[in-house]
């Protein structure tokens, strides 16, 4: 089979196409044929050496994909050939609270990833995907979808009539908007673009705030909620937005910390946090049970992820340009490589395209080679005990 692997150094120039034997599933394992895999900002960070400078190579990158079950090993009975499945991001996080050990089971580093024709994974690390979704749509679920579901439903416990503030129009933001509306919330979206706010409203947002025109967006939230404040705020900005999130919060409300776009270190105003009786909840994707709960809700509601546009493989340079510059409707996107089989069932002879799908785990980071070492130092300094999400230079959109 054909795989892409990181070998001999960091950077996209070190991602090479090689041939490997098709793996054989062992007891409790499943062989899947990949139909679609998505590349997100974490994967770019892994390829660029941001997370682990001593990365064990060769490593197959990418951590999110959708495939079809081909065969099962002994004592594997959860799936059958032909089932369409997705791998969970943290393979050993099944339910309840995670442990430190769970962070060592993430796909695409340290475990082998999914940029391959075939992959063998434990059946406990797979879930069925909603039948009505295309492969492209299903590929958006494992990171951004689960992250948003974790924040809105599992931790946020959003209910009808709640006011929810969502920062930006990234993929996590759009999933959060869809899930919040699914649970009857009033949703306020912030963005630097009126055009993006209008599109967010077309997806169900009740109110939009252009934070460029209204830098004191927390006051606009209070005004919109009649000085009550928001029940839940998804904070993707980090350092530059956390205190305004506190200001916009209802007494007893919750802030879900999902991103670090403006920096990993914040000077927190303690007094407002005390007066607001604020709860700060960090979100790091989610467990298999969260993924399954989300899929059930998606199936029952018919919800579909938002996809921006598709690039054929021969336009990969243009796709990369769009990804790096943010020249899209939603600006903060994940780059996705879609691998499909042909009608005759022969892999790698049909569509191989680059997709831009609106579902960043936190939002896109502008990685460039000359910034690699600096960004690596900043992120490792922020947290050396677990995998942190990469920082993004630029706007929170």
mmCIF file of C-alpha atoms in Angstrom, residues 25 29-33 35 67-73 76-85 123 126 128:
data_model
loop_
_atom_site.group_PDB
_atom_site.id
_atom_site.type_symbol
_atom_site.label_atom_id
_atom_site.label_comp_id
_atom_site.label_asym_id
_atom_site.label_seq_id
_atom_site.Cartn_x
_atom_site.Cartn_y
_atom_site.Cartn_z
ATOM 1 C CA UNK A 25 -5.214 -6.844 12.189
ATOM 2 C CA UNK A 29 -8.124 -4.839 15.855
ATOM 3 C CA UNK A 30 -9.738 -3.763 12.593
ATOM 4 C CA UNK A 31 -8.257 -3.147 9.145
ATOM 5 C CA UNK A 32 -9.833 -0.129 7.462
ATOM 6 C CA UNK A 33 -9.405 1.266 3.988
ATOM 7 C CA UNK A 35 -11.774 7.004 2.211
ATOM 8 C CA UNK A 67 -12.669 4.568 6.235
ATOM 9 C CA UNK A 68 -14.410 1.336 5.381
ATOM 10 C CA UNK A 69 -13.903 -1.826 7.405
ATOM 11 C CA UNK A 70 -12.084 -4.469 5.356
ATOM 12 C CA UNK A 71 -11.418 -7.206 7.895
ATOM 13 C CA UNK A 72 -11.205 -7.903 11.609
ATOM 14 C CA UNK A 73 -8.744 -9.726 13.796
ATOM 15 C CA UNK A 76 -13.171 -8.363 17.061
ATOM 16 C CA UNK A 77 -16.959 -8.227 16.855
ATOM 17 C CA UNK A 78 -18.053 -4.587 17.045
ATOM 18 C CA UNK A 79 -17.925 -4.031 13.283
ATOM 19 C CA UNK A 80 -18.391 -5.938 10.053
ATOM 20 C CA UNK A 81 -16.842 -5.538 6.591
ATOM 21 C CA UNK A 82 -18.302 -2.548 4.788
ATOM 22 C CA UNK A 83 -19.038 -0.514 7.903
ATOM 23 C CA UNK A 84 -17.989 3.124 7.569
ATOM 24 C CA UNK A 85 -16.018 4.200 10.622
ATOM 25 C CA UNK A 123 -11.890 -1.590 17.457
ATOM 26 C CA UNK A 126 -13.403 3.474 16.231
ATOM 27 C CA UNK A 128 -19.570 4.456 13.165
#
